[in-house]
XYZ file of C-alpha atoms in Angstrom:
707
model
C -33.481 -105.467 183.906
C -37.007 -104.475 184.917
C -39.036 -103.785 181.794
C -42.529 -102.895 182.921
C -44.438 -101.965 186.055
C -47.604 -103.989 186.422
C -51.055 -102.478 186.650
C -51.840 -104.584 189.712
C -48.574 -104.218 191.564
C -46.607 -107.035 190.005
C -43.505 -106.624 187.895
C -41.820 -109.015 185.482
C -38.042 -109.292 185.229
C -36.670 -110.672 181.970
C -33.377 -112.107 180.796
C -32.769 -113.576 177.370
C -29.934 -115.846 176.244
C -29.451 -118.292 173.392
C -30.517 -121.927 173.605
C -26.954 -123.241 173.395
C -26.042 -121.175 176.444
C -29.056 -122.258 178.478
C -28.245 -125.880 177.844
C -24.694 -125.417 179.049
C -25.346 -123.146 182.018
C -28.358 -124.918 183.470
C -27.918 -128.536 182.350
C -27.528 -129.863 185.887
C -30.576 -127.928 187.143
C -32.702 -129.022 184.190
C -31.604 -132.641 184.647
C -32.590 -132.590 188.321
C -35.974 -131.055 187.490
C -36.623 -133.609 184.718
C -35.612 -136.474 187.040
C -37.926 -135.214 189.784
C -40.789 -134.779 187.320
C -40.414 -138.298 185.946
C -40.233 -139.700 189.465
C -43.672 -138.251 190.280
C -45.389 -139.994 187.384
C -45.632 -143.689 186.566
C -46.863 -142.940 183.045
C -45.960 -140.577 180.205
C -48.233 -139.230 177.476
C -47.585 -138.201 173.870
C -49.596 -136.703 171.018
C -48.795 -135.689 167.453
C -49.957 -134.814 163.986
C -50.967 -138.452 163.449
C -53.956 -137.726 165.727
C -52.994 -140.391 168.275
C -52.864 -140.035 172.067
C -50.509 -142.597 173.577
C -49.630 -143.637 177.121
C -46.091 -144.872 177.822
C -44.268 -146.337 180.799
C -41.272 -144.496 182.250
C -39.004 -147.019 180.586
C -40.410 -146.114 177.152
C -42.759 -149.062 176.630
C -46.073 -148.307 174.906
C -48.896 -149.094 177.304
C -51.927 -148.059 175.278
C -53.252 -145.849 172.520
C -55.896 -143.816 174.298
C -57.405 -142.118 171.245
C -57.085 -141.912 167.475
C -58.351 -138.604 166.125
C -58.876 -137.705 162.488
C -57.080 -134.390 163.038
C -53.667 -133.510 164.520
C -53.476 -133.297 168.315
C -51.232 -130.381 169.298
C -51.451 -130.420 173.100
C -52.200 -132.797 175.975
C -52.330 -132.542 179.785
C -52.875 -134.920 182.709
C -55.895 -134.448 184.944
C -55.295 -133.590 188.629
C -55.511 -137.234 189.779
C -53.765 -138.620 186.656
C -56.928 -140.611 185.979
C -57.946 -138.471 183.005
C -56.224 -136.945 179.984
C -57.124 -133.625 178.360
C -56.195 -133.181 174.698
C -57.060 -131.025 171.695
C -58.695 -131.998 168.436
C -59.129 -129.143 165.990
C -61.465 -126.655 167.712
C -62.493 -129.205 170.355
C -61.243 -129.988 173.847
C -61.644 -133.594 174.972
C -61.357 -135.087 178.476
C -60.949 -138.853 178.328
C -60.754 -141.035 181.459
C -58.211 -143.836 181.459
C -60.831 -146.347 182.619
C -62.425 -148.221 179.713
C -66.084 -147.410 178.890
C -65.976 -144.246 181.043
C -67.858 -141.212 179.712
C -65.832 -138.854 177.492
C -66.409 -135.096 177.841
C -66.012 -133.064 174.632
C -66.900 -129.475 173.768
C -66.119 -126.765 171.206
C -63.675 -124.442 172.951
C -62.430 -122.072 170.208
C -63.371 -120.744 166.784
C -59.924 -121.621 165.475
C -57.437 -124.468 165.873
C -56.494 -125.063 169.538
C -52.714 -124.906 169.907
C -52.139 -125.349 173.655
C -53.892 -126.524 176.809
C -53.006 -127.019 180.477
C -54.811 -128.479 183.517
C -53.864 -127.476 187.072
C -53.944 -130.078 189.848
C -54.538 -127.565 192.663
C -57.479 -125.486 191.394
C -58.771 -128.093 188.869
C -59.059 -125.417 186.166
C -58.233 -125.767 182.467
C -56.484 -123.314 180.122
C -56.790 -123.309 176.348
C -55.235 -121.165 173.623
C -55.934 -121.068 169.914
C -55.536 -119.570 166.479
C -58.635 -117.451 167.145
C -56.172 -115.272 169.141
C -57.932 -115.947 172.478
C -57.062 -117.731 175.687
C -59.795 -119.166 177.909
C -60.292 -120.581 181.409
C -62.631 -123.552 181.956
C -63.713 -125.682 184.878
C -63.340 -129.464 184.681
C -66.969 -129.823 183.505
C -66.332 -127.766 180.371
C -68.015 -124.583 181.646
C -66.426 -121.338 180.449
C -65.171 -119.140 183.289
C -63.204 -116.558 181.307
C -62.545 -115.665 177.673
C -60.002 -113.038 176.681
C -60.480 -110.396 174.048
C -58.919 -111.328 170.677
C -55.189 -110.595 170.543
C -53.268 -109.401 167.499
C -51.682 -112.824 166.910
C -52.568 -116.460 167.704
C -51.933 -117.574 171.299
C -49.143 -120.147 171.066
C -48.604 -121.107 174.732
C -50.311 -121.140 178.136
C -49.049 -122.617 181.403
C -50.214 -122.730 185.020
C -47.962 -121.892 187.949
C -47.747 -124.944 190.214
C -49.947 -123.473 192.978
C -52.675 -122.526 190.486
C -52.788 -118.841 191.480
C -51.205 -117.488 188.269
C -50.778 -118.508 184.658
C -48.678 -117.208 181.779
C -49.719 -116.627 178.165
C -47.337 -116.517 175.204
C -47.841 -115.126 171.706
C -45.842 -113.317 169.000
C -43.593 -110.761 170.776
C -45.936 -111.133 173.782
C -45.720 -112.529 177.310
C -48.676 -111.973 179.655
C -49.078 -112.759 183.380
C -52.634 -113.522 184.510
C -54.615 -114.297 187.639
C -56.315 -117.707 187.863
C -59.678 -116.042 187.143
C -58.339 -114.748 183.812
C -57.674 -111.031 184.241
C -54.231 -109.746 183.333
C -51.575 -108.598 185.817
C -48.997 -107.559 183.232
C -48.234 -107.450 179.530
C -44.675 -107.545 178.145
C -43.568 -107.120 174.532
C -40.139 -108.831 174.293
C -38.562 -109.060 170.817
C -38.574 -112.881 170.773
C -40.924 -113.978 168.021
C -43.658 -116.394 169.094
C -43.266 -118.029 172.520
C -44.016 -121.690 171.797
C -43.776 -123.174 175.284
C -43.705 -121.908 178.879
C -42.420 -123.729 181.979
C -42.735 -122.506 185.587
C -40.274 -123.147 188.389
C -41.563 -125.427 191.164
C -41.848 -122.473 193.589
C -43.817 -120.307 191.143
C -41.444 -117.334 191.312
C -39.997 -117.554 187.794
C -40.707 -118.973 184.368
C -38.888 -119.766 181.149
C -40.203 -119.490 177.605
C -39.027 -121.168 174.389
C -38.965 -118.479 171.699
C -39.255 -118.577 167.951
C -35.977 -116.673 167.494
C -33.947 -119.471 169.114
C -33.703 -117.809 172.531
C -34.978 -118.804 175.953
C -36.578 -115.964 177.894
C -36.609 -115.851 181.695
C -39.180 -113.964 183.793
C -39.205 -113.360 187.552
C -42.427 -112.425 189.324
C -41.926 -109.444 191.638
C -43.911 -106.416 192.936
C -46.462 -108.605 194.690
C -48.397 -106.735 197.349
C -49.949 -107.608 200.727
C -52.227 -105.337 202.746
C -53.477 -105.452 206.347
C -55.056 -102.532 208.166
C -52.629 -99.577 207.834
C -49.731 -101.577 206.319
C -48.871 -102.094 202.657
C -46.006 -104.461 201.870
C -44.512 -104.776 198.400
C -41.936 -107.198 197.003
C -39.855 -104.636 195.106
C -37.005 -107.062 194.271
C -36.596 -110.818 194.471
C -34.971 -110.509 197.920
C -36.348 -107.156 199.131
C -39.671 -106.042 200.582
C -40.866 -102.501 201.234
C -43.160 -101.824 204.209
C -45.325 -98.713 204.033
C -47.327 -97.473 207.016
C -50.061 -95.346 205.461
C -50.854 -93.589 208.764
C -47.475 -91.936 209.351
C -46.020 -92.565 205.865
C -43.056 -94.468 207.396
C -41.161 -96.810 205.059
C -39.004 -99.823 206.040
C -36.963 -102.115 203.799
C -36.746 -105.832 204.610
C -33.765 -107.651 203.104
C -33.609 -111.464 202.727
C -30.698 -113.793 202.054
C -32.613 -115.820 199.439
C -35.479 -115.073 197.054
C -38.948 -114.705 198.546
C -41.325 -117.507 197.624
C -44.472 -116.989 199.748
C -45.676 -114.389 202.252
C -48.732 -113.685 204.385
C -49.727 -110.587 206.380
C -52.424 -110.860 209.057
C -53.083 -110.636 212.805
C -50.186 -108.229 213.394
C -47.520 -110.490 211.832
C -45.789 -110.865 208.477
C -44.677 -114.426 207.687
C -42.237 -114.799 204.787
C -40.787 -118.008 203.372
C -37.686 -117.964 201.190
C -36.119 -120.947 199.466
C -34.371 -122.011 202.704
C -35.765 -120.069 205.685
C -38.901 -118.679 207.314
C -39.024 -115.109 208.687
C -41.631 -113.924 211.205
C -41.995 -110.154 211.657
C -44.181 -108.295 214.134
C -45.857 -105.185 212.748
C -44.706 -103.422 215.938
C -41.026 -104.045 215.174
C -39.674 -104.655 211.659
C -35.994 -104.721 212.715
C -35.738 -108.045 214.595
C -37.498 -110.894 212.795
C -37.566 -114.418 214.146
C -35.799 -116.729 211.644
C -35.758 -120.524 211.413
C -34.699 -123.023 208.741
C -37.299 -124.831 206.659
C -37.413 -128.615 206.531
C -38.445 -129.231 202.926
C -37.621 -125.880 201.363
C -40.414 -124.874 198.987
C -43.472 -123.598 200.877
C -46.662 -123.705 198.798
C -49.105 -122.126 201.275
C -49.071 -119.937 204.411
C -52.196 -119.527 206.564
C -52.433 -117.377 209.689
C -54.594 -117.360 212.807
C -54.393 -115.022 215.768
C -52.104 -117.309 217.821
C -50.154 -119.310 215.232
C -49.599 -119.950 211.525
C -49.483 -122.924 209.152
C -46.793 -123.750 206.595
C -47.594 -126.246 203.833
C -44.778 -127.779 201.797
C -43.981 -131.032 200.031
C -43.261 -132.761 203.348
C -46.502 -132.011 205.181
C -48.440 -129.537 207.325
C -46.488 -127.651 210.020
C -48.120 -125.455 212.641
C -45.817 -122.877 214.257
C -46.238 -120.290 216.986
C -45.193 -116.713 216.176
C -42.169 -117.371 218.406
C -40.991 -120.004 215.887
C -41.866 -123.081 217.978
C -43.225 -126.089 216.081
C -46.618 -126.824 217.661
C -47.868 -129.816 215.665
C -47.729 -131.579 212.326
C -51.152 -133.119 211.548
C -51.388 -136.076 209.164
C -54.152 -138.160 207.642
C -54.214 -141.223 205.316
C -53.380 -140.428 201.699
C -52.483 -136.797 202.449
C -51.169 -134.849 199.431
C -49.899 -131.420 200.390
C -48.953 -130.445 196.827
C -52.616 -129.896 195.876
C -53.737 -127.892 198.928
C -54.696 -124.221 198.680
C -56.493 -121.533 200.687
C -59.906 -122.917 199.640
C -59.176 -126.457 200.870
C -57.363 -125.669 204.155
C -58.623 -123.465 207.000
C -57.047 -122.503 210.337
C -58.354 -121.035 213.601
C -56.786 -120.633 217.056
C -57.713 -124.165 218.117
C -58.683 -126.041 214.954
C -57.274 -127.027 211.558
C -59.546 -128.267 208.766
C -58.324 -129.923 205.549
C -60.480 -131.076 202.643
C -59.536 -134.538 201.418
C -58.625 -134.786 197.726
C -59.077 -138.558 197.518
C -62.690 -138.246 198.739
C -63.883 -134.691 198.159
C -66.954 -135.213 200.361
C -64.726 -135.465 203.459
C -63.109 -132.807 205.692
C -60.435 -133.839 208.225
C -60.527 -131.761 211.410
C -57.598 -131.566 213.859
C -56.804 -130.013 217.209
C -54.259 -127.311 216.416
C -52.136 -127.770 219.551
C -51.794 -131.578 219.411
C -52.293 -132.317 215.709
C -54.724 -135.112 216.670
C -58.154 -135.581 215.068
C -60.834 -133.560 216.845
C -63.732 -135.069 218.791
C -64.315 -138.758 218.110
C -61.625 -138.806 215.421
C -64.031 -139.276 212.512
C -63.817 -136.824 209.609
C -66.768 -134.648 208.662
C -68.682 -136.133 205.725
C -71.083 -134.441 203.319
C -73.413 -135.906 200.700
C -71.827 -133.918 197.831
C -68.291 -132.932 196.831
C -66.995 -129.899 198.757
C -65.195 -127.085 196.925
C -64.358 -124.516 199.658
C -64.103 -124.544 203.466
C -63.679 -121.850 206.154
C -63.475 -121.978 209.979
C -64.818 -119.182 212.162
C -62.121 -117.393 214.170
C -63.505 -116.426 217.592
C -65.172 -118.104 220.568
C -64.708 -121.399 222.396
C -63.489 -124.635 220.822
C -66.755 -126.333 221.781
C -68.634 -123.734 219.719
C -66.300 -123.734 216.687
C -68.176 -123.746 213.376
C -67.080 -124.556 209.845
C -68.792 -123.193 206.739
C -68.364 -124.867 203.359
C -69.590 -124.601 199.778
C -70.352 -127.817 197.906
C -70.336 -128.626 194.189
C -73.941 -127.400 193.832
C -72.829 -124.012 195.251
C -74.928 -124.495 198.399
C -73.528 -123.015 201.624
C -73.628 -125.153 204.779
C -72.579 -124.641 208.387
C -71.891 -127.227 211.091
C -70.081 -127.680 214.379
C -66.592 -129.205 214.330
C -66.873 -130.719 217.851
C -68.560 -134.097 217.580
C -68.629 -137.157 219.839
C -70.421 -140.168 218.392
C -73.693 -138.507 217.329
C -74.362 -137.479 213.751
C -73.367 -133.871 213.128
C -76.124 -131.444 212.224
C -75.237 -129.852 208.882
C -77.556 -126.959 208.004
C -77.875 -125.163 204.658
C -77.891 -121.362 204.988
C -77.320 -120.204 201.396
C -77.683 -121.193 197.727
C -75.651 -120.396 194.614
C -72.800 -119.088 196.776
C -69.654 -118.237 194.791
C -67.300 -117.128 197.570
C -67.287 -116.693 201.383
C -65.177 -115.316 204.248
C -65.358 -115.129 208.048
C -64.626 -111.904 209.863
C -61.266 -111.763 211.657
C -62.557 -110.447 215.007
C -66.113 -111.802 215.361
C -68.068 -114.761 214.030
C -69.766 -112.878 211.205
C -69.879 -114.563 207.799
C -70.152 -112.900 204.391
C -70.643 -114.344 200.930
C -71.870 -113.612 197.431
C -74.864 -115.724 196.502
C -76.465 -115.472 193.076
C -77.049 -111.722 192.577
C -76.808 -110.698 196.250
C -73.994 -109.856 198.609
C -75.033 -111.340 201.975
C -73.738 -110.935 205.514
C -74.826 -113.480 208.145
C -74.415 -111.410 211.310
C -75.036 -114.442 213.538
C -74.940 -117.714 211.548
C -75.465 -119.737 214.757
C -79.108 -118.592 214.575
C -79.869 -121.716 212.509
C -79.218 -123.832 215.621
C -81.251 -121.573 217.918
C -84.270 -120.295 215.962
C -84.075 -121.078 212.256
C -87.130 -118.936 211.477
C -85.219 -115.941 212.800
C -82.272 -116.338 210.395
C -83.621 -114.079 207.575
C -83.962 -111.211 210.076
C -80.271 -111.481 211.046
C -79.005 -110.933 207.475
C -77.733 -107.902 205.614
C -78.215 -108.096 201.839
C -77.069 -105.866 198.999
C -77.384 -106.100 195.236
C -74.205 -107.698 193.846
C -74.653 -106.883 190.159
C -71.960 -104.180 190.429
C -69.373 -106.878 191.209
C -69.741 -108.396 187.703
C -69.321 -112.117 187.017
C -67.380 -114.461 189.352
C -66.217 -111.943 192.000
C -64.036 -113.155 194.885
C -63.944 -111.946 198.497
C -60.320 -111.099 199.298
C -60.501 -109.833 202.917
C -63.034 -109.360 205.706
C -61.193 -107.317 208.336
C -63.113 -105.316 210.946
C -66.157 -103.922 209.163
C -64.317 -103.613 205.819
C -64.792 -106.155 203.016
C -62.581 -106.232 199.922
C -63.948 -107.866 196.764
C -62.045 -108.483 193.538
C -64.109 -108.269 190.369
C -63.569 -110.480 187.338
C -61.558 -107.702 185.648
C -59.126 -107.581 188.604
C -60.329 -104.299 190.094
C -60.946 -104.070 193.845
C -64.148 -102.902 195.503
C -64.185 -101.932 199.187
C -67.406 -102.273 201.168
C -68.223 -101.164 204.689
C -70.853 -102.841 206.844
C -72.347 -101.649 210.109
C -69.924 -101.810 213.073
C -72.764 -102.451 215.547
C -73.149 -106.262 215.066
C -69.440 -106.770 215.849
C -69.834 -104.672 219.020
C -72.880 -106.771 219.922
C -70.791 -109.955 219.503
C -68.179 -108.482 221.831
C -70.741 -107.610 224.533
C -72.346 -111.062 224.361
C -69.002 -112.901 224.526
C -68.296 -110.926 227.729
C -71.832 -111.611 229.098
C -72.588 -107.868 229.153
C -76.292 -108.337 228.469
C -77.391 -104.934 229.744
C -74.866 -103.241 227.470
C -76.116 -105.363 224.557
C -79.732 -104.285 225.167
C -78.603 -100.664 225.539
C -76.736 -100.881 222.195
C -79.827 -102.213 220.386
C -81.931 -99.401 221.859
C -79.327 -96.870 220.745
C -79.408 -98.229 217.181
C -83.215 -98.030 217.242
C -83.053 -94.449 218.514
C -80.781 -93.420 215.614
C -83.616 -94.380 213.237
C -81.428 -96.688 211.136
C -82.867 -99.577 209.133
C -80.861 -102.161 211.043
C -82.528 -101.997 214.468
C -84.674 -105.058 213.684
C -81.551 -106.941 212.577
C -79.774 -106.073 215.837
C -82.720 -107.161 217.980
C -83.016 -110.423 216.007
C -79.304 -111.151 216.504
C -79.582 -110.385 220.221
C -82.621 -112.670 220.563
C -80.736 -115.595 218.993
C -77.587 -114.885 221.022
C -79.581 -114.726 224.280
C -81.334 -118.045 223.625
C -78.010 -119.670 222.664
C -76.544 -118.480 225.977
C -79.789 -119.342 227.887
C -80.385 -115.775 229.032
C -84.164 -115.821 228.632
C -84.735 -112.402 230.246
C -82.733 -110.721 227.464
C -84.340 -113.009 224.884
C -87.793 -111.878 226.025
C -86.860 -108.197 225.568
C -85.344 -108.847 222.121
C -88.264 -110.955 220.828
C -90.758 -108.365 222.074
C -88.855 -105.662 220.161
C -89.273 -107.514 216.848
C -92.933 -108.387 217.482
C -92.516 -112.142 218.021
C -95.368 -112.277 220.561
C -95.862 -116.062 220.471
C -92.217 -116.589 221.403
C -92.442 -114.028 224.197
C -95.403 -115.971 225.611
C -93.483 -119.234 225.393
C -90.490 -117.676 227.175
C -92.840 -116.459 229.935
C -94.206 -119.996 230.279
C -90.628 -121.277 230.641
C -90.052 -118.838 233.504
C -93.050 -120.308 235.383
C -91.707 -123.880 235.266
C -90.935 -125.190 238.773
C -87.410 -126.589 238.307
C -84.203 -125.536 236.650
C -84.072 -128.843 234.739
C -87.498 -128.236 233.199
C -86.540 -124.710 232.204
C -83.333 -125.950 230.563
C -85.246 -128.661 228.706
C -87.808 -126.197 227.358
C -85.054 -123.817 226.263
C -83.658 -126.752 224.268
C -87.137 -127.357 222.859
C -87.345 -123.689 221.923
C -84.184 -124.168 219.855
C -85.608 -127.294 218.196
C -83.371 -129.734 220.077
C -86.129 -132.226 220.945
C -83.887 -135.229 221.574
C -81.540 -133.295 223.878
C -84.503 -131.938 225.860
C -85.956 -135.412 226.383
C -82.567 -136.819 227.376
C -82.082 -134.067 229.977
C -85.491 -134.717 231.548
C -84.972 -138.479 231.688
C -81.493 -138.136 233.196
C -82.849 -135.905 235.969
C -85.751 -138.272 236.737
C -88.510 -136.043 235.345
C -90.280 -138.887 233.536
C -93.718 -137.307 233.299
C -92.263 -134.115 231.875
C -90.448 -136.134 229.173
C -93.699 -137.902 228.325
C -95.611 -134.613 228.227
C -93.025 -133.060 225.882
C -93.645 -135.849 223.353
C -97.430 -135.506 223.778
C -97.205 -131.767 223.071
C -95.158 -132.512 219.939
C -97.614 -135.264 218.867
C -94.832 -137.868 219.089
C -97.428 -140.392 220.231
C -95.420 -143.580 219.752
C -92.470 -142.203 221.713
C -94.756 -140.929 224.495
C -96.373 -144.355 224.865
C -92.988 -146.081 224.715
C -91.674 -143.968 227.621
C -94.873 -144.474 229.654
C -94.768 -148.259 229.251
C -91.018 -148.461 229.888
C -91.226 -146.461 233.127
C -94.679 -147.910 234.103
C -96.279 -144.525 234.660
C -98.842 -142.266 232.966
C -99.919 -144.811 230.356
C -103.491 -143.634 230.892
C -102.350 -140.007 230.450
C -100.915 -140.778 227.003
C -104.029 -142.728 225.966
C -106.314 -139.924 227.193
C -104.517 -137.206 225.237
C -104.383 -139.479 222.188
C -108.117 -140.148 222.392
C -108.897 -136.412 222.714
C -106.629 -135.644 219.745
C -108.457 -138.165 217.521
C -111.906 -136.990 218.651
C -111.036 -133.389 217.757
C -110.362 -134.517 214.178
C -113.239 -137.008 213.998
C -110.897 -139.979 213.637
C -110.850 -143.463 215.149
C -107.838 -145.265 216.605
C -106.051 -147.576 214.118
C -102.656 -147.951 215.823
C -102.501 -151.564 217.100
C -100.218 -150.662 220.005
C -102.587 -147.994 221.304
C -105.566 -150.339 220.828
C -103.740 -153.035 222.831
C -103.088 -150.800 225.855
C -106.554 -149.181 225.662
C -108.343 -152.544 226.187
C -110.150 -152.533 229.518
C -108.764 -149.081 230.416
C -111.271 -146.350 231.182
C -110.048 -142.796 230.747
C -110.763 -140.744 233.878
C -109.704 -137.136 233.331
C -110.145 -136.256 237.019
C -107.610 -138.909 238.042
C -105.244 -137.873 235.248
C -105.374 -134.187 236.243
C -104.767 -135.126 239.875
C -101.715 -137.183 238.885
C -100.373 -134.314 236.776
C -100.826 -131.847 239.678
C -99.044 -134.284 241.972
C -96.102 -134.507 239.522
C -95.842 -130.690 239.378
C -95.996 -130.449 243.179
C -93.235 -133.072 243.548
C -91.084 -131.156 241.070
C -91.607 -127.914 243.049
C -90.652 -129.632 246.302
C -87.550 -131.063 244.651
C -86.565 -127.653 243.283
C -87.106 -126.002 246.668
C -85.044 -128.655 248.456
C -82.076 -128.673 246.073
C -80.466 -125.375 247.285
C -80.640 -126.673 250.882
C -78.882 -129.854 249.845
C -76.141 -127.889 248.107
C -75.732 -125.671 251.199
C -75.397 -128.644 253.523
C -72.754 -130.183 251.278
C -70.811 -126.918 251.359
C -70.865 -126.839 255.193
C -69.593 -130.433 255.411
C -66.693 -129.562 253.157
């Protein structure tokens, strides 16, 4: 029977029978589960009132005594990689690595005796419960993330669901269901005495508790809720969902043959996995779902993109179209799908990114359609462990970006398309707790330190890094309390869950998304008109819009629009530089200086050299004071050596310095600097470039006629 409706749209369903009956009725199921559990581990652990922590082989042979405490040890748990053991000692929690001489982490966790602990392999978080009547959530470094209010009785049991999204808490006549961040979904008061141990099913839909009155209590998690735009979907029974359209108040019931395990609602589709099948519904028609059988059964994660969705189960990663066709099944060495979650896997229309658990500094990136590694096949590597990743959702594959937060809570962005050259990873935020990309445009939001921040055009860091602060929207985040999480970023609506479980809905300006749409369609006049409209409405965001447009125009090499946008935000020096680019004689020179404008010095030089504009490549390095490179190019191509030496000499004279570089001294021997000759050579180079530019359209026309 259903006992209690949850505050946050979850219900618990309980059944209670005696231990003798559970042993008889479910012996075969329990045996299979125990056999599967033992098969996953090569070692067993045990603790007791003798204060010893022991490691055993599966055959029952004692391998080692890991610790000998002076107080009883009441609970123990394996670390996520089975390389560490967490155990209790009085009021202390202790993490001890299995390697000898490795550093032991120990901290006071409770004011009373600790009775139970658990460590989840997916989210790497630790639970503890004690006689001080509190339960707490910790990270693996011993930092407190959540502490409950004192309960009426000691907390006798805690246990994580396998996927790390929920945990259960047991006490005297008490069973509580909690979110991974600590806040409570539901509280039940069954007449069972103390609940001494809790075990979750492998699919996370039900749990069993060992009770002090000799009974085993069962609980089924129902009343979960999914929201997208005008649809609210609720799991009202184990095999039944209710769809509510809030616009017309229409209600549909979706019936399933087996119990629902996972579901996801996004991009106009509902994807539901049961214990044996996958159902794909369109929000336009709830009556005819597409149904196909699952390979491994228990799905642990569903991710959606606009064109396809990803199923993660014990067998691997499977990418399906919304028509039910298997698109690809990416793999990488040492892949463990049982520890993947929404923070370590990200999906877009053309790309799949997976954070490696074996080396947490590495992200594997795949082509969605083929399942093959993207670019040169090498994974993306960072200098520090990565904790969360997210792919942007719109635009071309060649422009796809991935944002990630590392262990230091710094936010970085980089391109996923790489061929041979080192990827440029740029930091755009610090102390970032959570992030999300918009579903319809490449706008990024996050909560960093005490500010809620929206990066309206994150690609600005690759175009004009100094412009990035002007493209941001920031708001005080103190109202979100400690450790908030971004749940959704759909349209211009952002949903944030506070630490107490309550939801906050924010709205941001719709104009940046419209600007993205105009730019992606190359409607530059409309984009300028939109920015002028925003300015005319006397809002505070007109400077932000112009800054975004300036960066977008430079990225798309539309310098006429860039000039208008930079002038509107008072960047006069950049307007002058853009005007100087317009006066350059050839298209190649203009392209190279646009690259220089964006800070891509090496790409600009390469373009000039490939098109035979040697002097221009030398002059670029002179202007940037890259003297050694300028001389190297001049010597290699046997031209303008005197030009480099002349500019170098003038530079040193301006600062009252003398030449000390041996290479410059070597080439300056016997060479007299004649500025008249140098200026004549430079004018000749410019004239040749103009002639070449004037002749190139004629050449193209003649080729067209011959064809």
